[in-house]
Coordinates of C-alpha atoms and ligand atoms in Angstrom, one line a residue:
X1 CA 0.0 0.0 -0.1
X2 CA 1.3 3.3 -1.0
X3 CA -0.2 6.7 0.3
X4 CA -0.8 7.5 -3.3
X5 CA -3.4 4.6 -3.4
X6 CA -5.1 6.5 -0.6
X7 CA -5.3 9.9 -2.5
X8 CA -8.0 10.3 -5.0
X9 CA -7.5 11.1 -8.7
X10 CA -9.7 14.1 -9.7
X11 CA -8.3 14.3 -13.3
X12 CA -11.2 12.1 -14.6
X13 CA -13.6 15.0 -13.9
X14 CA -12.0 17.5 -16.3
X15 CA -10.8 17.5 -20.0
X16 CA -7.8 19.6 -18.9
X17 CA -6.3 19.6 -15.4
X18 CA -5.7 23.4 -15.7
X19 CA -7.1 26.0 -13.3
X20 CA -7.4 28.5 -16.2
X21 CA -9.4 26.0 -18.3
X22 CA -11.7 25.2 -15.3
X23 CA -12.3 28.9 -14.6
X24 CA -13.2 29.4 -18.3
X25 CA -15.8 26.7 -18.0
X26 CA -17.4 28.2 -15.0
X27 CA -17.7 31.6 -16.8
X28 CA -19.2 29.6 -19.8
X29 CA -21.8 28.0 -17.5
X30 CA -22.9 31.4 -16.0
X31 CA -23.2 32.8 -19.5
X32 CA -25.2 29.8 -20.7
X33 CA -27.6 30.3 -17.6
X34 CA -28.0 34.0 -18.7
X35 CA -29.1 32.7 -22.3
X36 CA -31.6 30.3 -20.7
X37 CA -33.1 33.1 -18.6
X38 CA -33.3 35.5 -21.8
X39 CA -34.7 32.6 -23.9
X40 CA -37.4 31.4 -21.5
X41 CA -38.3 33.9 -18.9
X42 CA -41.9 34.9 -19.0
X43 CA -42.7 32.2 -21.6
X44 CA -43.0 29.0 -19.5
X45 CA -46.7 29.8 -18.2
X46 CA -48.0 29.1 -21.7
X47 CA -46.0 25.9 -22.5
X48 CA -47.4 22.7 -23.7
X49 CA -46.2 19.3 -22.4
X50 CA -43.7 18.7 -25.1
X51 CA -42.2 22.2 -24.4
X52 CA -41.9 21.5 -20.7
X53 CA -40.1 18.2 -21.6
X54 CA -37.7 20.0 -23.8
X55 CA -36.9 22.6 -21.4
X56 CA -36.3 20.2 -18.5
X57 CA -34.2 18.0 -20.8
X58 CA -32.0 21.0 -21.8
X59 CA -31.6 22.0 -18.3
X60 CA -30.5 18.5 -17.4
X61 CA -28.0 18.5 -20.3
X62 CA -26.8 21.9 -19.1
X63 CA -26.0 20.6 -15.6
X64 CA -24.2 17.5 -16.9
X65 CA -22.1 19.6 -19.4
X66 CA -20.6 21.7 -16.5
X67 CA -20.7 19.3 -13.6
X68 CA -17.0 18.1 -13.9
X69 CA -15.1 21.5 -13.5
X70 CA -17.5 22.5 -10.5
X71 CA -17.0 19.1 -8.8
X72 CA -13.3 19.4 -9.4
X73 CA -13.2 22.8 -7.7
X74 CA -15.3 21.7 -4.5
X75 CA -13.5 18.3 -4.2
X76 CA -10.0 19.7 -4.4
X77 CA -10.9 22.4 -1.9
X78 CA -12.2 19.7 0.6
X79 CA -9.0 17.7 0.1
X80 CA -6.7 20.6 0.6
X81 CA -7.9 24.1 1.6
X82 CA -4.5 25.5 2.1
X83 CA -3.4 26.2 -1.5
X84 CA -4.3 29.5 -3.2
X85 CA -5.2 27.7 -6.4
X86 CA -7.8 25.5 -4.5
X87 CA -9.1 28.5 -2.5
X88 CA -9.6 30.6 -5.7
X89 CA -11.3 27.9 -7.7
X90 CA -13.6 27.2 -4.8
X91 CA -14.5 30.7 -4.3
X92 CA -15.1 31.1 -8.1
X93 CA -17.4 28.1 -8.2
X94 CA -19.4 29.3 -5.3
X95 CA -19.9 32.8 -6.8
X96 CA -20.8 31.2 -10.2
X97 CA -23.3 28.8 -8.4
X98 CA -25.0 31.8 -6.9
X99 CA -25.2 33.6 -10.1
X100 CA -26.6 30.6 -12.0
X101 CA -29.1 30.0 -9.1
X102 CA -30.4 33.5 -9.5
X103 CA -30.6 33.2 -13.3
X104 CA -32.7 30.1 -13.2
X105 CA -34.8 30.6 -10.1
X106 CA -37.8 31.7 -12.4
X107 CA -38.1 28.2 -13.9
X108 CA -39.7 26.5 -10.9
X109 CA -41.9 29.6 -10.2
X110 CA -43.2 29.7 -13.8
X111 CA -43.6 26.0 -13.7
X112 CA -45.6 26.2 -10.5
X113 CA -47.9 28.9 -12.0
X114 CA -48.3 26.7 -15.1
X115 CA -49.2 23.6 -13.1
X116 CA -51.7 25.6 -10.9
X117 CA -53.5 26.8 -14.0
X118 CA -53.3 23.5 -15.9
X119 CA -52.9 20.8 -13.4
X120 CA -53.8 18.0 -15.8
X121 CA -50.8 18.6 -18.0
X122 CA -48.8 16.5 -15.5
X123 CA -50.4 13.4 -16.8
X124 CA -49.4 14.0 -20.4
X125 CA -47.3 11.1 -21.7
X126 CA -44.8 13.7 -23.1
X127 CA -43.7 14.6 -19.4
X128 CA -44.1 11.0 -18.1
X129 CA -40.4 10.9 -17.2
X130 CA -40.6 14.1 -15.2
X131 CA -44.0 13.5 -13.6
X132 CA -42.9 13.4 -10.0
X133 CA -40.5 16.1 -10.5
X134 CA -43.5 18.3 -11.5
X135 CA -45.5 17.0 -8.7
X136 CA -43.0 18.2 -6.2
X137 CA -43.2 21.6 -7.8
X138 CA -46.9 21.4 -7.7
X139 CA -46.9 20.7 -4.0
X140 CA -44.5 23.6 -3.3
X141 CA -46.2 26.2 -5.4
X142 CA -49.3 27.2 -3.5
X143 CA -47.0 28.3 -0.7
X144 CA -45.1 30.8 -2.8
X145 CA -45.8 34.5 -2.2
X146 CA -45.5 37.3 -4.7
X147 CA -42.2 38.0 -6.3
X148 CA -41.9 41.3 -4.2
X149 CA -42.8 39.4 -1.0
X150 CA -40.3 36.7 -1.7
X151 CA -37.7 39.4 -2.3
X152 CA -38.3 40.9 1.0
X153 CA -38.2 37.5 2.8
X154 CA -34.7 36.9 1.2
X155 CA -33.6 40.3 2.7
X156 CA -35.2 39.7 6.2
X157 CA -33.6 36.3 6.3
X158 CA -30.2 37.6 5.3
X159 CA -30.2 40.2 8.2
X160 CA -32.0 38.1 10.5
X161 CA -31.8 34.3 10.8
X162 CA -28.7 34.2 8.7
X163 CA -27.1 36.7 11.0
X164 CA -28.0 34.5 14.0
X165 CA -26.5 31.6 12.3
X166 CA -23.2 33.4 11.7
X167 CA -23.4 34.7 15.2
X168 CA -23.8 31.1 16.5
X169 CA -20.8 29.9 14.4
X170 CA -18.5 32.7 15.6
X171 CA -19.7 32.2 19.2
X172 CA -19.1 28.4 19.1
X173 CA -15.7 28.5 17.1
X174 CA -14.3 31.1 19.7
X175 CA -15.2 29.3 23.0
X176 CA -12.4 27.8 24.8
X177 CA -12.7 25.1 27.4
X178 CA -10.2 24.4 30.3
X179 CA -9.8 20.7 31.3
X180 CA -7.3 18.5 33.0
X181 CA -6.0 15.7 30.9
X182 CA -3.3 13.2 32.4
X183 CA -2.6 15.6 35.1
X184 CA -2.0 18.6 32.9
X185 CA -4.4 21.5 32.6
X186 CA -5.2 22.1 28.9
X187 CA -7.3 24.8 27.0
X188 CA -9.1 23.3 24.1
X189 CA -11.4 24.4 21.2
X190 CA -15.0 23.1 20.9
X191 CA -13.8 20.6 18.2
X192 CA -10.9 19.4 20.3
X193 CA -12.8 18.9 23.5
X194 CA -15.8 17.0 22.0
X195 CA -13.3 14.5 20.6
X196 CA -12.9 13.5 24.3
X197 CA -16.5 12.3 24.4
X198 CA -15.3 9.0 22.7
X199 CA -12.4 8.6 25.2
X200 CA -12.0 5.1 26.9
X201 CA -11.4 7.0 30.1
X202 CA -14.8 7.3 31.7
X203 CA -13.9 10.1 34.1
X204 CA -12.6 12.2 31.3
X205 CA -15.7 11.7 29.0
X206 CA -17.8 12.9 31.9
X207 CA -15.6 15.9 32.8
X208 CA -15.4 16.9 29.0
X209 CA -19.2 17.0 29.0
X210 CA -19.5 18.9 32.2
X211 CA -17.1 21.5 31.0
X212 CA -18.6 21.9 27.7
X213 CA -22.2 22.0 28.7
X214 CA -21.6 24.1 31.7
X215 CA -19.4 26.7 29.8
X216 CA -21.9 27.1 27.0
X217 CA -24.9 27.1 29.3
X218 CA -23.5 30.3 30.9
X219 CA -24.8 32.1 27.8
X220 CA -28.4 30.7 27.8
X221 CA -29.8 34.2 28.0
X222 CA -28.2 34.8 24.5
X223 CA -29.2 31.4 23.0
X224 CA -32.7 31.3 24.4
X225 CA -33.4 34.6 22.8
X226 CA -32.0 33.4 19.5
X227 CA -33.9 30.1 19.5
X228 CA -37.1 31.8 20.4
X229 CA -36.7 34.4 17.6
X230 CA -35.8 31.7 14.9
X231 CA -38.8 29.5 16.0
X232 CA -41.3 32.4 16.3
X233 CA -40.3 33.5 12.8
X234 CA -40.9 30.0 11.6
X235 CA -44.4 30.0 13.1
X236 CA -45.2 33.4 11.5
X237 CA -44.0 32.1 8.1
X238 CA -46.1 29.0 8.5
X239 CA -49.1 31.2 8.8
X240 CA -48.0 33.5 5.8
X241 CA -47.3 30.6 3.5
X242 CA -50.4 28.6 4.6
X243 CA -48.4 25.6 5.6
X244 CA -50.5 23.2 7.7
X245 CA -48.2 23.1 10.6
X246 CA -44.6 24.0 11.4
X247 CA -43.5 20.7 10.1
X248 CA -45.1 21.1 6.5
X249 CA -42.1 23.0 5.1
X250 CA -39.8 20.0 5.8
X251 CA -42.4 17.4 4.8
X252 CA -42.4 19.1 1.4
X253 CA -38.7 19.2 1.2
X254 CA -38.4 15.5 2.2
X255 CA -41.3 14.4 -0.2
X256 CA -43.1 12.7 2.8
X257 CA -46.5 13.4 4.6
X258 CA -47.5 14.0 8.1
X259 CA -49.5 10.7 8.4
X260 CA -46.1 8.8 7.7
X261 CA -44.1 10.8 10.2
X262 CA -46.8 10.4 12.9
X263 CA -46.8 6.6 12.4
X264 CA -43.0 6.6 12.6
X265 CA -43.0 8.6 15.9
X266 CA -45.8 6.7 17.5
X267 CA -43.8 3.5 16.8
X268 CA -40.7 5.0 18.5
X269 CA -42.7 6.0 21.5
X270 CA -44.4 2.7 21.8
X271 CA -41.0 1.1 21.9
X272 CA -39.1 3.1 24.4
X273 CA -39.0 0.0 26.6
X274 CA -36.8 -1.8 24.1
X275 CA -34.1 0.9 24.0
X276 CA -34.2 1.3 27.9
X277 CA -33.6 -2.5 28.1
X278 CA -30.6 -2.4 25.8
X279 CA -29.0 0.5 27.7
X280 CA -29.4 -1.5 31.0
X281 CA -27.8 -4.3 29.3
X282 CA -24.9 -2.2 28.1
X283 CA -24.5 -0.8 31.6
X284 CA -24.0 -4.5 32.8
X285 CA -21.4 -5.1 30.2
X286 CA -19.6 -1.9 31.4
X287 CA -19.9 -3.1 34.9
X288 CA -22.1 -0.3 35.9
X289 CA -25.4 0.0 37.8
X290 CA -26.6 2.5 35.3
X291 CA -25.3 4.2 32.2
X292 CA -24.4 7.9 32.3
X293 CA -25.2 10.0 29.4
X294 CA -21.4 10.2 28.9
X295 CA -21.5 6.4 28.3
X296 CA -24.2 6.4 25.6
X297 CA -21.9 6.2 22.6
X298 CA -18.7 5.2 24.6
X299 CA -16.7 2.3 23.4
X300 CA -17.0 -0.9 25.6
X301 CA -14.1 -1.7 27.9
X302 CA -11.9 -4.6 27.0
X303 CA -12.5 -4.3 23.3
X304 CA -9.7 -5.8 21.3
X305 CA -7.0 -3.2 20.3
X306 CA -6.9 -4.2 16.6
X307 CA -5.7 -1.9 13.8
X308 CA -6.8 -2.6 10.3
X309 CA -4.6 -1.6 7.3
X310 CA -6.1 0.0 4.2
X311 CA -5.9 -3.2 2.2
X312 CA -7.5 -5.4 4.8
X313 CA -10.4 -2.8 5.1
X314 CA -10.8 -2.6 1.4
X315 CA -11.0 -6.4 1.0
X316 CA -13.6 -6.6 3.8
X317 CA -15.8 -3.9 2.2
X318 CA -15.5 -5.2 -1.3
X319 CA -16.4 -8.8 -0.1
X320 CA -19.3 -7.5 2.0
X321 CA -20.9 -5.8 -1.0
X322 CA -20.0 -8.7 -3.4
X323 CA -21.7 -11.2 -1.2
X324 CA -24.8 -9.0 -1.3
X325 CA -24.6 -8.6 -5.3
X326 CA -21.9 -9.3 -7.8
X327 CA -22.6 -6.2 -9.9
X328 CA -22.6 -3.9 -6.8
X329 CA -19.3 -5.6 -5.7
X330 CA -17.5 -4.7 -9.0
X331 CA -18.5 -1.1 -8.6
X332 CA -17.3 -0.9 -5.0
X333 CA -13.9 -2.5 -6.3
X334 CA -13.9 0.1 -9.2
X335 CA -14.1 2.9 -6.7
X336 CA -10.9 1.8 -5.1
X337 CA -9.1 0.9 -8.4
X338 CA -9.8 4.1 -10.0
X339 CA -8.9 5.9 -6.9
X340 CA -12.1 7.6 -6.2
X341 CA -11.5 7.6 -2.5
X342 CA -9.4 10.0 -0.6
X343 CA -8.6 8.4 2.8
X344 CA -5.1 9.7 3.6
X345 CA -4.8 11.6 6.9
X346 CA -3.2 15.0 6.3
X347 CA -3.7 18.5 7.3
X348 CA -5.6 21.1 5.4
X349 CA -8.1 18.3 4.7
X350 CA -11.8 18.7 5.6
X351 CA -12.7 16.7 8.7
X352 CA -15.5 14.1 8.6
X353 CA -16.6 12.1 5.6
X354 CA -18.8 12.5 2.5
X355 CA -19.7 10.9 -0.8
X356 CA -20.4 13.1 -3.8
X357 CA -22.2 11.7 -6.9
X358 CA -20.6 12.2 -10.1
X359 CA -23.4 12.1 -12.5
X360 CA -21.5 12.3 -15.8
X361 CA -19.0 9.6 -14.8
X362 CA -22.0 7.4 -13.4
X363 CA -19.8 7.0 -10.3
X364 CA -18.9 9.0 -7.2
X365 CA -16.0 10.4 -5.0
X366 CA -15.5 9.8 -1.4
X367 CA -13.5 11.7 1.2
X368 CA -12.7 10.4 4.6
X369 CA -9.5 10.2 6.9
X370 CA -8.5 6.6 7.5
X371 CA -7.1 5.9 11.0
X372 CA -7.0 2.1 10.8
X373 CA -9.8 1.8 13.5
X374 CA -12.9 -0.4 13.1
X375 CA -14.9 2.9 13.0
X376 CA -13.1 3.9 9.9
X377 CA -14.0 0.8 8.1
X378 CA -17.6 1.5 9.0
X379 CA -17.2 5.0 7.6
X380 CA -15.9 3.5 4.3
X381 CA -18.8 1.0 4.2
X382 CA -21.2 3.9 4.8
X383 CA -19.9 6.2 2.2
X384 CA -19.6 3.3 -0.3
X385 CA -23.2 2.6 0.3
X386 CA -23.9 6.2 -1.0
X387 CA -21.7 5.4 -4.0
X388 CA -23.8 2.3 -4.6
X389 CA -26.9 4.5 -4.7
X390 CA -25.0 6.9 -7.0
X391 CA -24.0 4.0 -9.5
X392 CA -27.6 2.8 -9.6
X393 CA -29.2 6.3 -9.8
X394 CA -27.1 7.8 -12.4
X395 CA -27.6 4.8 -14.7
X396 CA -31.3 5.0 -14.4
X397 CA -32.1 8.7 -14.0
X398 CA -31.7 12.3 -15.3
X399 CA -30.2 14.8 -12.8
X400 CA -33.6 16.2 -12.1
X401 CA -34.8 12.9 -10.8
X402 CA -31.8 12.5 -8.6
X403 CA -32.4 15.2 -6.1
X404 CA -32.8 12.7 -3.1
X405 CA -34.5 13.8 0.1
X406 CA -33.1 13.2 3.5
X407 CA -35.3 10.4 4.3
X408 CA -34.1 8.3 1.4
X409 CA -30.6 9.5 1.0
X410 CA -29.1 7.3 3.8
X411 CA -30.8 4.0 2.6
X412 CA -27.7 2.7 0.7
X413 CA -25.2 3.8 3.4
X414 CA -26.9 2.3 6.5
X415 CA -27.7 -0.8 4.5
X416 CA -23.9 -0.9 3.7
X417 CA -22.9 -0.7 7.3
X418 CA -25.1 -3.8 8.0
X419 CA -23.6 -5.7 5.2
X420 CA -20.2 -5.0 6.8
X421 CA -21.5 -6.0 10.1
X422 CA -22.6 -9.4 8.9
X423 CA -19.1 -9.9 7.3
X424 CA -17.2 -8.7 10.5
X425 CA -19.3 -10.9 12.6
X426 CA -18.5 -13.9 10.4
X427 CA -14.7 -13.3 10.8
X428 CA -14.4 -12.2 14.5
X429 CA -14.2 -15.1 16.9
X430 CA -13.6 -13.6 20.3
X431 CA -16.7 -12.7 22.5
X432 CA -15.3 -9.2 23.0
X433 CA -14.8 -8.7 19.2
X434 CA -18.4 -9.6 18.6
X435 CA -19.7 -7.4 21.4
X436 CA -17.7 -4.4 19.9
X437 CA -19.2 -4.8 16.6
X438 CA -22.8 -5.3 17.8
X439 CA -22.4 -2.4 20.2
X440 CA -21.4 -0.2 17.3
X441 CA -24.6 -1.0 15.4
X442 CA -26.9 -0.8 18.4
X443 CA -25.4 2.4 19.8
X444 CA -25.7 4.1 16.3
X445 CA -29.3 2.9 16.3
X446 CA -30.0 4.4 19.7
X447 CA -28.5 7.6 18.7
X448 CA -30.1 8.1 15.3
X449 CA -33.6 6.6 16.1
X450 CA -34.1 7.3 19.7
X451 CA -31.8 10.3 20.7
X452 CA -33.0 12.2 17.6
X453 CA -36.6 11.4 18.4
X454 CA -36.2 13.3 21.6
X455 CA -35.3 16.3 19.5
X456 CA -38.4 16.0 17.3
X457 CA -40.5 16.1 20.5
X458 CA -38.5 19.0 21.9
X459 CA -38.9 21.0 18.6
X460 CA -42.6 20.3 18.5
X461 CA -43.0 21.5 22.2
X462 CA -41.2 24.8 21.4
X463 CA -43.7 25.6 18.7
X464 CA -46.6 24.7 20.9
X465 CA -45.2 26.9 23.6
X466 CA -44.9 29.9 21.1
X467 CA -48.5 29.3 19.9
X468 CA -49.7 29.4 23.5
X469 CA -47.6 32.5 24.2
X470 CA -45.7 30.9 27.0
X471 CA -42.5 32.3 28.6
X472 CA -39.5 30.9 26.9
X473 CA -36.4 31.9 28.6
X474 CA -33.4 29.6 29.1
X475 CA -34.8 27.6 32.0
X476 CA -38.2 27.1 30.3
X477 CA -36.5 26.0 27.2
X478 CA -34.3 23.6 29.2
X479 CA -37.3 22.2 30.9
X480 CA -38.7 21.2 27.6
X481 CA -35.6 19.6 26.6
X482 CA -35.4 17.5 29.7
X483 CA -39.0 16.5 29.3
X484 CA -38.4 15.4 25.8
X485 CA -35.3 13.6 26.7
X486 CA -36.9 11.7 29.5
X487 CA -39.8 10.6 27.4
X488 CA -37.2 8.4 25.5
X489 CA -34.8 7.5 28.1
X490 CA -36.8 7.3 31.4
X491 CA -34.9 5.9 34.1
X492 CA -32.3 4.1 32.1
X493 CA -29.8 6.8 31.9
X494 CA -28.2 9.2 34.6
X495 CA -27.7 12.8 33.1
X496 CA -25.2 15.3 34.2
X497 CA -27.2 18.3 35.4
X498 CA -25.4 20.5 32.8
X499 CA -27.0 18.4 30.0
X500 CA -30.1 20.7 30.3
X501 CA -28.0 23.2 28.3
X502 CA -27.6 20.8 25.5
X503 CA -29.8 22.8 23.1
X504 CA -27.6 25.9 23.3
X505 CA -24.9 24.2 21.1
X506 CA -27.0 22.1 18.6
X507 CA -26.1 23.7 15.5
X508 CA -29.1 22.5 13.4
X509 CA -31.4 24.5 15.5
X510 CA -29.8 27.7 14.3
X511 CA -29.5 26.9 10.5
X512 CA -31.7 29.1 8.5
X513 CA -34.8 27.5 6.8
X514 CA -33.9 24.1 8.3
X515 CA -36.7 23.4 10.7
X516 CA -37.3 19.6 11.8
X517 CA -33.9 18.5 10.4
X518 CA -34.3 15.6 12.8
X519 CA -37.1 13.0 11.9
X520 CA -35.4 12.0 8.4
X521 CA -32.7 10.3 10.7
X522 CA -35.3 8.4 12.7
X523 CA -37.0 7.4 9.3
X524 CA -33.7 6.2 7.6
X525 CA -32.7 4.2 10.6
X526 CA -35.9 2.2 10.9
X527 CA -36.6 2.1 7.2
X528 CA -33.1 0.4 6.6
X529 CA -33.5 -1.9 9.6
X530 CA -36.8 -3.1 8.1
X531 CA -35.2 -3.6 4.6
X532 CA -32.5 -5.6 6.2
X533 CA -35.0 -7.8 8.1
X534 CA -36.6 -8.4 4.6
X535 CA -33.2 -9.2 3.1
X536 CA -32.6 -11.8 5.9
X537 CA -36.0 -13.4 5.2
X538 CA -35.9 -13.3 1.4
X539 CA -32.2 -13.6 0.6
X540 CA -31.3 -13.2 -3.1
X541 CA -34.9 -12.4 -4.1
X542 CA -34.6 -9.1 -2.1
X543 CA -31.6 -7.9 -4.0
X544 CA -33.3 -6.5 -7.0
X545 CA -36.0 -4.8 -4.9
X546 CA -33.4 -2.8 -3.1
X547 CA -31.4 -2.1 -6.3
X548 CA -34.8 -0.8 -7.9
X549 CA -35.5 1.3 -5.0
X550 CA -32.1 2.9 -5.1
X551 CA -32.1 3.4 -8.9
X552 CA -35.3 5.2 -8.7
X553 CA -33.6 8.3 -7.2
X554 CA -36.2 11.0 -6.7
X555 CA -38.4 9.9 -9.6
X556 CA -40.9 8.5 -7.1
X557 CA -41.9 9.5 -3.6
X558 CA -40.6 7.6 -0.6
X559 CA -44.1 6.3 0.0
X560 CA -44.3 5.0 -3.5
X561 CA -40.9 3.4 -3.3
X562 CA -42.0 1.5 -0.2
X563 CA -45.2 0.5 -1.7
X564 CA -43.4 -1.1 -4.7
X565 CA -41.8 -3.5 -2.1
X566 CA -45.2 -4.1 -0.7
X567 CA -45.0 -1.8 2.3
X568 CA -47.4 1.0 3.5
X569 CA -45.1 3.4 5.4
X570 CA -48.1 5.3 6.7
X571 CA -48.8 2.2 9.0
X572 CA -47.1 1.5 12.3
X573 CA -46.8 -2.2 11.3
X574 CA -44.2 -1.2 8.8
X575 CA -42.0 0.8 11.2
X576 CA -42.3 -2.0 13.8
X577 CA -40.3 -4.2 11.5
X578 CA -37.3 -1.8 11.9
X579 CA -37.7 -2.1 15.6
X580 CA -37.9 -6.0 15.4
X581 CA -34.7 -6.0 13.6
X582 CA -33.2 -3.9 16.4
X583 CA -34.4 -6.3 18.9
X584 CA -32.8 -9.3 16.8
X585 CA -29.5 -7.4 17.2
X586 CA -30.0 -6.9 20.9
X587 CA -30.6 -10.6 21.3
X588 CA -27.4 -11.4 19.4
X589 CA -25.6 -9.1 21.8
X590 CA -27.3 -10.9 24.8
X591 CA -26.0 -14.3 23.3
X592 CA -22.4 -13.0 23.7
X593 CA -22.7 -12.4 27.5
Ligands
LIG1 ZN1 -24.4 9.3 4.9

């Protein structure tokens, strides 16, 4: 293994690996978006079905034509944000994107007006391929206001919510935290100290949380005002835009309906006992009477201290996917062979991991920092699951039909993690090794399905309080958080008192126009567990079903996608299957004791 093998090759994305050529392509893209605007603006409302089809096809072709240079700019910047060339290209790409967005914004608005006037046009065979794309515009358009009002909203948000978001980021990134590590007093940034939450040292994990939550909670006066303003603004916008409830905007964005999310959340609440039992079991394995909140995602003691080199990890992951399906296995292998993964650990590289679909190449690029830990193999398997989704979707769909909402986006990735789990369990022989793997899967489920559900309840309770004109100061918001948290965890977890300030640092609550970011995580986790259960029951017969679902991209709604596999996601029975799979993993964990 050389380090070059762990560095991605971006030259496939461009005809010439030359910054001047790439900048020239970006200018050309902006110019072409201007020509679109000049050619179509004000005309779409009177289009017939064939003209709509031609318009959408030419927009798709336009997107494909310039995808490579833009992707090159954003990926090189994530891989190394220290060079002037990368900074300049990235900056240029962002400005160009914004200009193209402005030039093309009229298309959806005019299509919306056309569909309101002539809703039947959606059933014309000429636009059959774009039917669901148009249905999504149709669902959004009754909530658009006049062009002048929309302009005022943009200005209001820029100087209001956007400013609070910037303030939040500046605040969090300039906080420092004092903590004693190995007898030495250290001063750490937020990013550094939160890294200690995963420490094998239990006392250090707890102290890190006490310091972070305690320090940030001191500014609760500031953040309760901000949170209240952001949510009160959303309640007002809900009325102005005639959304049914504060959740409607996110339901439209995620292409799901309230009935489905209600069934999902009811299922979670009915099964809180299951998660509490697992947490009590984990406490026992850790030799504790009760788990502290600082133990929730902590590693188990006595886990094997094994390192996995890049080639071992590659073999494991490729085999896990090949066992599932031969064709998928060849794609995963191709990702490695063509060097579409950047896994080298180096400075100047973005933290975390992501997978970016490369539509024109019918492939994807992945970034992660590989540290030879078992968690890093899980990250590879997760991101390669997104790549599987990309390989299938780009072969079957046009770009407009591959705008996947948050509920469906994690299907391939979480499924891939379960395929890796199966492979690892078949290889690891020691009891501690099996426990380590199962705890990774179970802890993630607890975090994504249950912990995040508490945030759904919390967000709902804030809107209720605003509607009822209740006082919402720091202490009142904390009370709502503690109630929501306890609805899930009950007496199964002991919390540090400072946890009541958790909401002051949860960045999602401060992101503009991003209300109810939370339930899609719950959806994805339960949906994939239910799919995995089906795979275990049906074996190879299930494989084409999952492949078809992923290949459909956003050309069908999540409800329709599930219906084609024979499920009704508006029913609690369906979501219960996800919980049942969780319970099977808990039983496997019990068997190792
Ligand atoms: Zn993901």
